[in-house]
Amino acid sequence: MKTLMSMVAIPFLSAAMVVPVYADDVKEKQKDLLEKQQELSKTQEEVHEKQIELNQANKEVSIERAQEANKSMQQVSRASKITGAKVKNTTGDSLGDIKDLVIDPENGQVVYAVVSFGGLMGMGDKLFAIPWRALHWTSPKDYYVLDLDKDTLKKAPGFDKKHWPENSEKWEEQREALGQFYRVTP
């Protein structure tokens, strides 16, 4: 019977000794898990704060872009106001007037102002495709300024009223040469 009791008592006592060690291990793991959950919660809060900062920065950028767009919209002009406008050089000499605008069909931007110069009363005028970037608007005086003297303009590449470049390829061929002549990037 002693042996039987020993056989029953030993596993029971062993289990009784192991249970506290196992319980301590479980408590340690629960403690580690709780710390990790707290770290995760802290990281999630930091991420949320960063998202708020990023959203605020995006909102500020959007506001700046809208303000820039509004500013540029205030600087636009109707084509009917541009055609017929006078072109003068920096000393105030008349260089002609804008007869037409050449627009890039791909991006919708004005590429050239076609300026009429020379001749008398519209007869014998020579037309010049002047890169839009070479012209500068003078708001209070209502004319465009081209930093060129009359003699230089007379030597500029041009065409007559009956021989306009007929397609975009012809305009493109002129683009680089005109950019160099008027000292602007095409």
Short mmCIF file of N, CA and C in Angstrom, two decimals:
data_model
loop_
_atom_site.label_atom_id
_atom_site.label_comp_id
_atom_site.label_asym_id
_atom_site.label_seq_id
_atom_site.Cartn_x
_atom_site.Cartn_y
_atom_site.Cartn_z
N MET A 1 0.81 -1.16 0.00
CA MET A 1 0.00 0.00 0.00
C MET A 1 0.88 1.26 0.00
N LYS A 2 1.96 1.13 0.73
CA LYS A 2 2.89 2.23 0.73
C LYS A 2 3.35 2.52 -0.69
N THR A 3 3.57 1.50 -1.40
CA THR A 3 4.03 1.69 -2.77
C THR A 3 2.94 2.34 -3.61
N LEU A 4 1.75 1.91 -3.35
CA LEU A 4 0.66 2.50 -4.10
C LEU A 4 0.51 3.97 -3.76
N MET A 5 0.64 4.28 -2.53
CA MET A 5 0.54 5.67 -2.11
C MET A 5 1.71 6.46 -2.68
N SER A 6 2.83 5.87 -2.71
CA SER A 6 4.00 6.55 -3.27
C SER A 6 3.77 6.81 -4.74
N MET A 7 3.19 5.84 -5.39
CA MET A 7 2.98 6.01 -6.83
C MET A 7 1.93 7.11 -7.10
N VAL A 8 0.97 7.27 -6.25
CA VAL A 8 -0.05 8.30 -6.43
C VAL A 8 0.49 9.63 -5.92
N ALA A 9 1.21 9.63 -4.84
CA ALA A 9 1.67 10.86 -4.20
C ALA A 9 2.74 11.55 -5.02
N ILE A 10 3.64 10.80 -5.64
CA ILE A 10 4.75 11.42 -6.38
C ILE A 10 4.21 12.23 -7.55
N PRO A 11 3.37 11.69 -8.41
CA PRO A 11 2.86 12.53 -9.50
C PRO A 11 2.06 13.71 -8.98
N PHE A 12 1.32 13.51 -7.92
CA PHE A 12 0.52 14.60 -7.39
C PHE A 12 1.40 15.71 -6.86
N LEU A 13 2.41 15.33 -6.11
CA LEU A 13 3.34 16.32 -5.56
C LEU A 13 4.12 17.00 -6.69
N SER A 14 4.50 16.23 -7.69
CA SER A 14 5.22 16.81 -8.84
C SER A 14 4.34 17.85 -9.52
N ALA A 15 3.08 17.49 -9.71
CA ALA A 15 2.15 18.41 -10.35
C ALA A 15 1.95 19.64 -9.48
N ALA A 16 1.90 19.46 -8.20
CA ALA A 16 1.70 20.58 -7.28
C ALA A 16 2.89 21.53 -7.34
N MET A 17 4.08 21.01 -7.60
CA MET A 17 5.27 21.84 -7.65
C MET A 17 5.40 22.54 -9.02
N VAL A 18 4.93 21.88 -10.04
CA VAL A 18 5.05 22.42 -11.39
C VAL A 18 4.01 23.52 -11.62
N VAL A 19 2.83 23.39 -11.06
CA VAL A 19 1.75 24.34 -11.28
C VAL A 19 2.18 25.76 -10.92
N PRO A 20 2.84 26.02 -9.78
CA PRO A 20 3.25 27.41 -9.48
C PRO A 20 4.27 27.92 -10.50
N VAL A 21 5.20 27.06 -10.94
CA VAL A 21 6.19 27.48 -11.94
C VAL A 21 5.48 27.82 -13.24
N TYR A 22 4.54 26.99 -13.65
CA TYR A 22 3.77 27.22 -14.86
C TYR A 22 2.95 28.52 -14.74
N ALA A 23 2.33 28.73 -13.58
CA ALA A 23 1.54 29.92 -13.34
C ALA A 23 2.42 31.17 -13.42
N ASP A 24 3.63 31.10 -12.88
CA ASP A 24 4.56 32.24 -12.95
C ASP A 24 4.93 32.52 -14.40
N ASP A 25 5.13 31.47 -15.19
CA ASP A 25 5.47 31.62 -16.59
C ASP A 25 4.32 32.28 -17.35
N VAL A 26 3.09 31.86 -17.05
CA VAL A 26 1.91 32.43 -17.69
C VAL A 26 1.80 33.92 -17.30
N LYS A 27 2.02 34.22 -16.03
CA LYS A 27 1.94 35.61 -15.58
C LYS A 27 3.00 36.46 -16.29
N GLU A 28 4.20 35.92 -16.46
CA GLU A 28 5.28 36.64 -17.15
C GLU A 28 4.90 36.90 -18.61
N LYS A 29 4.34 35.88 -19.24
CA LYS A 29 3.92 36.04 -20.64
C LYS A 29 2.78 37.04 -20.76
N GLN A 30 1.85 37.02 -19.80
CA GLN A 30 0.77 38.00 -19.81
C GLN A 30 1.32 39.42 -19.63
N LYS A 31 2.29 39.55 -18.76
CA LYS A 31 2.92 40.85 -18.51
C LYS A 31 3.61 41.34 -19.79
N ASP A 32 4.36 40.46 -20.46
CA ASP A 32 5.04 40.80 -21.72
C ASP A 32 4.01 41.21 -22.78
N LEU A 33 2.93 40.44 -22.85
CA LEU A 33 1.88 40.73 -23.83
C LEU A 33 1.24 42.09 -23.55
N LEU A 34 0.99 42.39 -22.29
CA LEU A 34 0.42 43.68 -21.92
C LEU A 34 1.37 44.83 -22.29
N GLU A 35 2.67 44.65 -22.07
CA GLU A 35 3.66 45.68 -22.44
C GLU A 35 3.68 45.87 -23.96
N LYS A 36 3.61 44.78 -24.70
CA LYS A 36 3.61 44.88 -26.15
C LYS A 36 2.34 45.57 -26.65
N GLN A 37 1.20 45.29 -26.00
CA GLN A 37 -0.04 45.96 -26.38
C GLN A 37 0.05 47.46 -26.09
N GLN A 38 0.68 47.82 -24.99
CA GLN A 38 0.85 49.24 -24.67
C GLN A 38 1.78 49.92 -25.68
N GLU A 39 2.86 49.24 -26.08
CA GLU A 39 3.77 49.78 -27.08
C GLU A 39 3.06 49.96 -28.42
N LEU A 40 2.25 48.95 -28.78
CA LEU A 40 1.50 49.03 -30.02
C LEU A 40 0.51 50.19 -29.98
N SER A 41 -0.16 50.35 -28.86
CA SER A 41 -1.11 51.44 -28.70
C SER A 41 -0.40 52.79 -28.82
N LYS A 42 0.77 52.90 -28.22
CA LYS A 42 1.58 54.14 -28.30
C LYS A 42 2.00 54.38 -29.76
N THR A 43 2.44 53.34 -30.46
CA THR A 43 2.84 53.46 -31.86
C THR A 43 1.65 53.88 -32.71
N GLN A 44 0.48 53.30 -32.44
CA GLN A 44 -0.72 53.67 -33.19
C GLN A 44 -1.07 55.14 -32.96
N GLU A 45 -0.91 55.61 -31.74
CA GLU A 45 -1.15 57.03 -31.44
C GLU A 45 -0.16 57.92 -32.20
N GLU A 46 1.11 57.51 -32.25
CA GLU A 46 2.12 58.28 -32.98
C GLU A 46 1.80 58.32 -34.46
N VAL A 47 1.38 57.17 -35.00
CA VAL A 47 1.01 57.12 -36.41
C VAL A 47 -0.19 58.04 -36.67
N HIS A 48 -1.15 58.01 -35.79
CA HIS A 48 -2.33 58.87 -35.93
C HIS A 48 -1.93 60.35 -35.89
N GLU A 49 -1.04 60.72 -34.99
CA GLU A 49 -0.55 62.11 -34.92
C GLU A 49 0.17 62.49 -36.20
N LYS A 50 0.99 61.58 -36.73
CA LYS A 50 1.70 61.85 -37.99
C LYS A 50 0.71 62.02 -39.14
N GLN A 51 -0.35 61.21 -39.15
CA GLN A 51 -1.36 61.33 -40.19
C GLN A 51 -2.05 62.70 -40.11
N ILE A 52 -2.32 63.15 -38.89
CA ILE A 52 -2.94 64.47 -38.71
C ILE A 52 -1.99 65.55 -39.23
N GLU A 53 -0.69 65.46 -38.90
CA GLU A 53 0.30 66.42 -39.38
C GLU A 53 0.37 66.40 -40.90
N LEU A 54 0.39 65.22 -41.49
CA LEU A 54 0.45 65.08 -42.94
C LEU A 54 -0.79 65.66 -43.61
N ASN A 55 -1.95 65.39 -43.04
CA ASN A 55 -3.19 65.95 -43.57
C ASN A 55 -3.17 67.47 -43.51
N GLN A 56 -2.65 68.01 -42.41
CA GLN A 56 -2.56 69.47 -42.27
C GLN A 56 -1.61 70.04 -43.32
N ALA A 57 -0.46 69.38 -43.52
CA ALA A 57 0.51 69.83 -44.52
C ALA A 57 -0.11 69.77 -45.92
N ASN A 58 -0.83 68.70 -46.23
CA ASN A 58 -1.50 68.57 -47.53
C ASN A 58 -2.54 69.67 -47.71
N LYS A 59 -3.26 69.98 -46.64
CA LYS A 59 -4.26 71.04 -46.70
C LYS A 59 -3.59 72.38 -46.99
N GLU A 60 -2.46 72.65 -46.34
CA GLU A 60 -1.72 73.90 -46.57
C GLU A 60 -1.22 73.98 -48.01
N VAL A 61 -0.70 72.86 -48.52
CA VAL A 61 -0.23 72.84 -49.91
C VAL A 61 -1.40 73.10 -50.87
N SER A 62 -2.54 72.49 -50.60
CA SER A 62 -3.73 72.70 -51.44
C SER A 62 -4.16 74.17 -51.43
N ILE A 63 -4.11 74.78 -50.26
CA ILE A 63 -4.48 76.20 -50.15
C ILE A 63 -3.51 77.06 -50.94
N GLU A 64 -2.19 76.76 -50.81
CA GLU A 64 -1.18 77.52 -51.57
C GLU A 64 -1.41 77.36 -53.07
N ARG A 65 -1.68 76.15 -53.52
CA ARG A 65 -1.92 75.92 -54.95
C ARG A 65 -3.16 76.68 -55.43
N ALA A 66 -4.19 76.67 -54.62
CA ALA A 66 -5.41 77.39 -54.99
C ALA A 66 -5.14 78.89 -55.07
N GLN A 67 -4.35 79.41 -54.13
CA GLN A 67 -4.01 80.83 -54.15
C GLN A 67 -3.17 81.17 -55.38
N GLU A 68 -2.23 80.30 -55.73
CA GLU A 68 -1.42 80.51 -56.93
C GLU A 68 -2.30 80.47 -58.18
N ALA A 69 -3.23 79.52 -58.23
CA ALA A 69 -4.13 79.43 -59.37
C ALA A 69 -4.98 80.68 -59.49
N ASN A 70 -5.48 81.17 -58.35
CA ASN A 70 -6.26 82.40 -58.37
C ASN A 70 -5.44 83.58 -58.86
N LYS A 71 -4.19 83.64 -58.40
CA LYS A 71 -3.30 84.73 -58.81
C LYS A 71 -3.06 84.66 -60.31
N SER A 72 -2.78 83.45 -60.83
CA SER A 72 -2.53 83.33 -62.26
C SER A 72 -3.80 83.61 -63.06
N MET A 73 -4.97 83.27 -62.53
CA MET A 73 -6.21 83.56 -63.23
C MET A 73 -6.42 85.07 -63.36
N GLN A 74 -5.94 85.81 -62.37
CA GLN A 74 -6.07 87.26 -62.43
C GLN A 74 -5.15 87.85 -63.49
N GLN A 75 -4.16 87.08 -63.93
CA GLN A 75 -3.20 87.57 -64.89
C GLN A 75 -3.52 87.11 -66.32
N VAL A 76 -4.61 86.44 -66.51
CA VAL A 76 -4.96 85.98 -67.85
C VAL A 76 -5.64 87.11 -68.61
N SER A 77 -5.70 86.97 -69.90
CA SER A 77 -6.33 87.98 -70.74
C SER A 77 -7.06 87.29 -71.87
N ARG A 78 -8.11 87.91 -72.33
CA ARG A 78 -8.85 87.38 -73.46
C ARG A 78 -8.04 87.59 -74.72
N ALA A 79 -8.13 86.65 -75.64
CA ALA A 79 -7.41 86.75 -76.90
C ALA A 79 -7.82 88.00 -77.66
N SER A 80 -9.08 88.37 -77.57
CA SER A 80 -9.55 89.57 -78.27
C SER A 80 -8.90 90.83 -77.73
N LYS A 81 -8.45 90.80 -76.48
CA LYS A 81 -7.74 91.95 -75.91
C LYS A 81 -6.27 91.95 -76.33
N ILE A 82 -5.74 90.78 -76.63
CA ILE A 82 -4.34 90.67 -77.01
C ILE A 82 -4.16 91.02 -78.48
N THR A 83 -5.02 90.46 -79.33
CA THR A 83 -4.89 90.77 -80.76
C THR A 83 -5.20 92.25 -80.95
N GLY A 84 -4.33 92.89 -81.68
CA GLY A 84 -4.46 94.33 -81.88
C GLY A 84 -3.63 95.14 -80.91
N ALA A 85 -3.14 94.50 -79.84
CA ALA A 85 -2.33 95.22 -78.86
C ALA A 85 -1.01 95.66 -79.50
N LYS A 86 -0.54 96.78 -79.08
CA LYS A 86 0.71 97.33 -79.59
C LYS A 86 1.89 96.58 -78.98
N VAL A 87 2.98 96.53 -79.77
CA VAL A 87 4.25 95.97 -79.29
C VAL A 87 5.29 97.07 -79.44
N LYS A 88 5.99 97.34 -78.35
CA LYS A 88 7.03 98.38 -78.37
C LYS A 88 8.31 97.79 -77.81
N ASN A 89 9.42 98.44 -78.10
CA ASN A 89 10.68 97.99 -77.50
C ASN A 89 10.88 98.72 -76.18
N THR A 90 12.00 98.46 -75.52
CA THR A 90 12.23 99.02 -74.19
C THR A 90 12.39 100.53 -74.20
N THR A 91 12.69 101.12 -75.35
CA THR A 91 12.81 102.58 -75.43
C THR A 91 11.49 103.24 -75.85
N GLY A 92 10.45 102.45 -76.06
CA GLY A 92 9.14 102.98 -76.40
C GLY A 92 8.86 103.09 -77.88
N ASP A 93 9.80 102.64 -78.73
CA ASP A 93 9.58 102.66 -80.18
C ASP A 93 8.55 101.59 -80.55
N SER A 94 7.63 101.94 -81.42
CA SER A 94 6.61 100.99 -81.86
C SER A 94 7.25 99.94 -82.78
N LEU A 95 6.96 98.68 -82.48
CA LEU A 95 7.46 97.57 -83.30
C LEU A 95 6.34 96.92 -84.10
N GLY A 96 5.12 97.34 -83.90
CA GLY A 96 3.99 96.77 -84.61
C GLY A 96 2.86 96.43 -83.67
N ASP A 97 2.00 95.56 -84.12
CA ASP A 97 0.90 95.13 -83.27
C ASP A 97 0.64 93.64 -83.48
N ILE A 98 0.01 93.06 -82.48
CA ILE A 98 -0.26 91.61 -82.50
C ILE A 98 -1.46 91.34 -83.40
N LYS A 99 -1.23 90.52 -84.42
CA LYS A 99 -2.30 90.17 -85.37
C LYS A 99 -3.00 88.87 -84.99
N ASP A 100 -2.25 87.96 -84.37
CA ASP A 100 -2.84 86.66 -84.08
C ASP A 100 -2.01 85.98 -83.00
N LEU A 101 -2.54 84.88 -82.48
CA LEU A 101 -1.84 84.07 -81.50
C LEU A 101 -1.75 82.65 -82.04
N VAL A 102 -0.62 82.00 -81.82
CA VAL A 102 -0.44 80.61 -82.21
C VAL A 102 -0.46 79.79 -80.93
N ILE A 103 -1.37 78.83 -80.89
CA ILE A 103 -1.60 78.04 -79.68
C ILE A 103 -1.18 76.59 -79.93
N ASP A 104 -0.48 76.02 -78.96
CA ASP A 104 -0.10 74.60 -79.03
C ASP A 104 -1.36 73.78 -78.74
N PRO A 105 -1.84 72.99 -79.71
CA PRO A 105 -3.09 72.24 -79.50
C PRO A 105 -2.98 71.15 -78.45
N GLU A 106 -1.76 70.71 -78.14
CA GLU A 106 -1.61 69.63 -77.16
C GLU A 106 -1.79 70.12 -75.74
N ASN A 107 -1.26 71.32 -75.43
CA ASN A 107 -1.37 71.80 -74.05
C ASN A 107 -2.20 73.06 -73.92
N GLY A 108 -2.65 73.63 -75.07
CA GLY A 108 -3.52 74.79 -75.02
C GLY A 108 -2.83 76.09 -74.67
N GLN A 109 -1.51 76.12 -74.67
CA GLN A 109 -0.78 77.32 -74.29
C GLN A 109 -0.39 78.13 -75.52
N VAL A 110 -0.33 79.45 -75.33
CA VAL A 110 0.11 80.33 -76.40
C VAL A 110 1.61 80.12 -76.61
N VAL A 111 2.00 79.87 -77.85
CA VAL A 111 3.41 79.65 -78.17
C VAL A 111 4.00 80.90 -78.80
N TYR A 112 3.26 81.50 -79.73
CA TYR A 112 3.74 82.68 -80.45
C TYR A 112 2.66 83.75 -80.51
N ALA A 113 3.13 84.99 -80.54
CA ALA A 113 2.28 86.10 -80.94
C ALA A 113 2.76 86.48 -82.33
N VAL A 114 1.85 86.59 -83.27
CA VAL A 114 2.21 86.98 -84.63
C VAL A 114 2.11 88.50 -84.68
N VAL A 115 3.27 89.13 -84.87
CA VAL A 115 3.35 90.59 -84.85
C VAL A 115 3.57 91.10 -86.27
N SER A 116 2.80 92.11 -86.62
CA SER A 116 2.92 92.74 -87.93
C SER A 116 3.83 93.96 -87.78
N PHE A 117 4.80 94.08 -88.70
CA PHE A 117 5.74 95.20 -88.63
C PHE A 117 6.14 95.62 -90.04
N GLY A 118 6.30 96.92 -90.22
CA GLY A 118 6.74 97.45 -91.51
C GLY A 118 5.57 97.76 -92.41
N GLY A 119 5.86 98.22 -93.58
CA GLY A 119 4.80 98.55 -94.54
C GLY A 119 4.06 99.81 -94.15
N LEU A 120 3.09 100.17 -94.95
CA LEU A 120 2.28 101.35 -94.69
C LEU A 120 0.80 100.98 -94.70
N MET A 121 0.12 101.37 -93.67
CA MET A 121 -1.33 101.15 -93.54
C MET A 121 -1.72 99.71 -93.85
N GLY A 122 -0.97 98.77 -93.31
CA GLY A 122 -1.28 97.36 -93.46
C GLY A 122 -0.79 96.75 -94.75
N MET A 123 -0.21 97.55 -95.62
CA MET A 123 0.28 97.03 -96.91
C MET A 123 1.78 96.78 -96.80
N GLY A 124 2.21 95.59 -97.20
CA GLY A 124 3.63 95.26 -97.19
C GLY A 124 4.16 94.90 -95.82
N ASP A 125 3.26 94.74 -94.86
CA ASP A 125 3.71 94.34 -93.52
C ASP A 125 4.34 92.96 -93.57
N LYS A 126 5.36 92.80 -92.76
CA LYS A 126 5.97 91.49 -92.59
C LYS A 126 5.45 90.95 -91.26
N LEU A 127 5.19 89.65 -91.21
CA LEU A 127 4.71 89.02 -89.98
C LEU A 127 5.86 88.28 -89.29
N PHE A 128 5.87 88.37 -87.97
CA PHE A 128 6.91 87.72 -87.18
C PHE A 128 6.25 86.86 -86.12
N ALA A 129 6.68 85.61 -86.04
CA ALA A 129 6.22 84.74 -84.97
C ALA A 129 7.18 84.96 -83.80
N ILE A 130 6.70 85.70 -82.83
CA ILE A 130 7.55 86.04 -81.68
C ILE A 130 7.17 85.11 -80.54
N PRO A 131 8.14 84.38 -79.98
CA PRO A 131 7.82 83.51 -78.84
C PRO A 131 7.11 84.29 -77.74
N TRP A 132 6.05 83.73 -77.24
CA TRP A 132 5.23 84.39 -76.23
C TRP A 132 6.07 84.81 -75.03
N ARG A 133 7.06 84.00 -74.68
CA ARG A 133 7.91 84.31 -73.52
C ARG A 133 8.78 85.54 -73.74
N ALA A 134 8.97 85.95 -74.99
CA ALA A 134 9.80 87.11 -75.27
C ALA A 134 9.04 88.42 -75.08
N LEU A 135 7.72 88.35 -74.96
CA LEU A 135 6.90 89.54 -74.79
C LEU A 135 6.55 89.72 -73.31
N HIS A 136 6.52 90.97 -72.89
CA HIS A 136 6.20 91.28 -71.49
C HIS A 136 5.13 92.36 -71.46
N TRP A 137 4.07 92.08 -70.73
CA TRP A 137 2.94 92.99 -70.64
C TRP A 137 3.26 94.15 -69.71
N THR A 138 2.88 95.35 -70.11
CA THR A 138 3.02 96.53 -69.26
C THR A 138 1.62 96.94 -68.86
N SER A 139 1.21 96.53 -67.69
CA SER A 139 -0.16 96.69 -67.24
C SER A 139 -0.71 98.11 -67.32
N PRO A 140 -0.05 99.10 -66.76
CA PRO A 140 -0.71 100.40 -66.80
C PRO A 140 -0.70 101.05 -68.20
N LYS A 141 0.20 100.62 -69.08
CA LYS A 141 0.32 101.27 -70.39
C LYS A 141 -0.38 100.48 -71.50
N ASP A 142 -0.79 99.26 -71.21
CA ASP A 142 -1.55 98.44 -72.16
C ASP A 142 -0.85 98.16 -73.48
N TYR A 143 0.38 97.76 -73.41
CA TYR A 143 1.09 97.28 -74.59
C TYR A 143 2.12 96.25 -74.16
N TYR A 144 2.61 95.50 -75.12
CA TYR A 144 3.62 94.49 -74.85
C TYR A 144 4.99 95.05 -75.19
N VAL A 145 5.99 94.63 -74.42
CA VAL A 145 7.36 95.07 -74.65
C VAL A 145 8.17 93.89 -75.18
N LEU A 146 8.93 94.16 -76.25
CA LEU A 146 9.86 93.20 -76.81
C LEU A 146 11.23 93.84 -76.75
N ASP A 147 12.15 93.20 -76.08
CA ASP A 147 13.49 93.77 -75.89
C ASP A 147 14.32 93.61 -77.17
N LEU A 148 13.98 94.41 -78.18
CA LEU A 148 14.63 94.35 -79.48
C LEU A 148 14.50 95.72 -80.14
N ASP A 149 15.51 96.13 -80.88
CA ASP A 149 15.37 97.39 -81.61
C ASP A 149 14.78 97.10 -82.99
N LYS A 150 14.36 98.15 -83.67
CA LYS A 150 13.69 98.00 -84.97
C LYS A 150 14.59 97.32 -86.00
N ASP A 151 15.86 97.70 -86.03
CA ASP A 151 16.78 97.13 -87.03
C ASP A 151 16.95 95.63 -86.83
N THR A 152 17.04 95.21 -85.60
CA THR A 152 17.17 93.77 -85.32
C THR A 152 15.90 93.04 -85.72
N LEU A 153 14.74 93.65 -85.43
CA LEU A 153 13.47 93.01 -85.80
C LEU A 153 13.36 92.86 -87.31
N LYS A 154 13.85 93.82 -88.06
CA LYS A 154 13.81 93.73 -89.52
C LYS A 154 14.57 92.51 -90.03
N LYS A 155 15.61 92.08 -89.28
CA LYS A 155 16.44 90.94 -89.67
C LYS A 155 15.88 89.61 -89.14
N ALA A 156 14.85 89.68 -88.34
CA ALA A 156 14.28 88.47 -87.72
C ALA A 156 13.61 87.59 -88.78
N PRO A 157 13.59 86.27 -88.53
CA PRO A 157 12.87 85.39 -89.46
C PRO A 157 11.38 85.75 -89.43
N GLY A 158 10.80 85.89 -90.59
CA GLY A 158 9.39 86.25 -90.67
C GLY A 158 8.74 85.63 -91.89
N PHE A 159 7.53 86.04 -92.18
CA PHE A 159 6.79 85.52 -93.32
C PHE A 159 5.75 86.57 -93.74
N ASP A 160 5.19 86.42 -94.92
CA ASP A 160 4.18 87.39 -95.33
C ASP A 160 2.78 86.81 -95.08
N LYS A 161 1.79 87.65 -95.20
CA LYS A 161 0.41 87.29 -94.87
C LYS A 161 -0.11 86.08 -95.66
N LYS A 162 0.44 85.88 -96.83
CA LYS A 162 -0.06 84.79 -97.68
C LYS A 162 0.71 83.49 -97.50
N HIS A 163 1.76 83.50 -96.71
CA HIS A 163 2.60 82.30 -96.57
C HIS A 163 2.89 81.96 -95.11
N TRP A 164 1.85 81.74 -94.38
CA TRP A 164 1.98 81.31 -92.98
C TRP A 164 2.52 79.88 -92.96
N PRO A 165 3.24 79.51 -91.89
CA PRO A 165 3.58 78.08 -91.74
C PRO A 165 2.26 77.31 -91.68
N GLU A 166 2.12 76.31 -92.56
CA GLU A 166 0.81 75.68 -92.71
C GLU A 166 0.48 74.58 -91.72
N ASN A 167 1.46 74.07 -90.99
CA ASN A 167 1.14 73.01 -90.04
C ASN A 167 2.06 73.08 -88.83
N SER A 168 1.76 72.23 -87.86
CA SER A 168 2.52 72.27 -86.60
C SER A 168 3.98 71.89 -86.81
N GLU A 169 4.26 71.05 -87.80
CA GLU A 169 5.65 70.68 -88.08
C GLU A 169 6.46 71.90 -88.51
N LYS A 170 5.86 72.75 -89.34
CA LYS A 170 6.54 73.97 -89.80
C LYS A 170 6.78 74.93 -88.63
N TRP A 171 5.78 75.03 -87.75
CA TRP A 171 5.96 75.88 -86.57
C TRP A 171 7.07 75.30 -85.69
N GLU A 172 7.08 74.00 -85.54
CA GLU A 172 8.09 73.35 -84.70
C GLU A 172 9.49 73.55 -85.27
N GLU A 173 9.62 73.51 -86.58
CA GLU A 173 10.92 73.75 -87.22
C GLU A 173 11.44 75.15 -86.87
N GLN A 174 10.54 76.09 -86.78
CA GLN A 174 10.93 77.46 -86.46
C GLN A 174 11.19 77.68 -84.98
N ARG A 175 10.63 76.84 -84.15
CA ARG A 175 10.66 77.08 -82.71
C ARG A 175 12.07 77.28 -82.16
N GLU A 176 12.99 76.39 -82.48
CA GLU A 176 14.35 76.50 -81.94
C GLU A 176 15.06 77.74 -82.47
N ALA A 177 14.97 77.98 -83.76
CA ALA A 177 15.62 79.16 -84.35
C ALA A 177 15.05 80.45 -83.76
N LEU A 178 13.73 80.51 -83.60
CA LEU A 178 13.11 81.69 -83.03
C LEU A 178 13.50 81.87 -81.57
N GLY A 179 13.57 80.77 -80.84
CA GLY A 179 14.00 80.83 -79.45
C GLY A 179 15.40 81.41 -79.32
N GLN A 180 16.29 80.98 -80.20
CA GLN A 180 17.66 81.51 -80.19
C GLN A 180 17.68 82.98 -80.59
N PHE A 181 16.94 83.34 -81.61
CA PHE A 181 16.95 84.73 -82.09
C PHE A 181 16.43 85.67 -81.01
N TYR A 182 15.34 85.29 -80.35
CA TYR A 182 14.72 86.15 -79.33
C TYR A 182 15.25 85.89 -77.91
N ARG A 183 16.21 84.98 -77.80
CA ARG A 183 16.88 84.65 -76.55
C ARG A 183 15.90 84.16 -75.45
N VAL A 184 15.09 83.23 -75.87
CA VAL A 184 14.18 82.57 -74.91
C VAL A 184 14.25 81.09 -75.15
N THR A 185 13.95 80.30 -74.13
CA THR A 185 13.93 78.85 -74.30
C THR A 185 12.63 78.46 -74.99
N PRO A 186 12.72 77.58 -76.00
CA PRO A 186 11.50 77.19 -76.72
C PRO A 186 10.55 76.38 -75.84
#
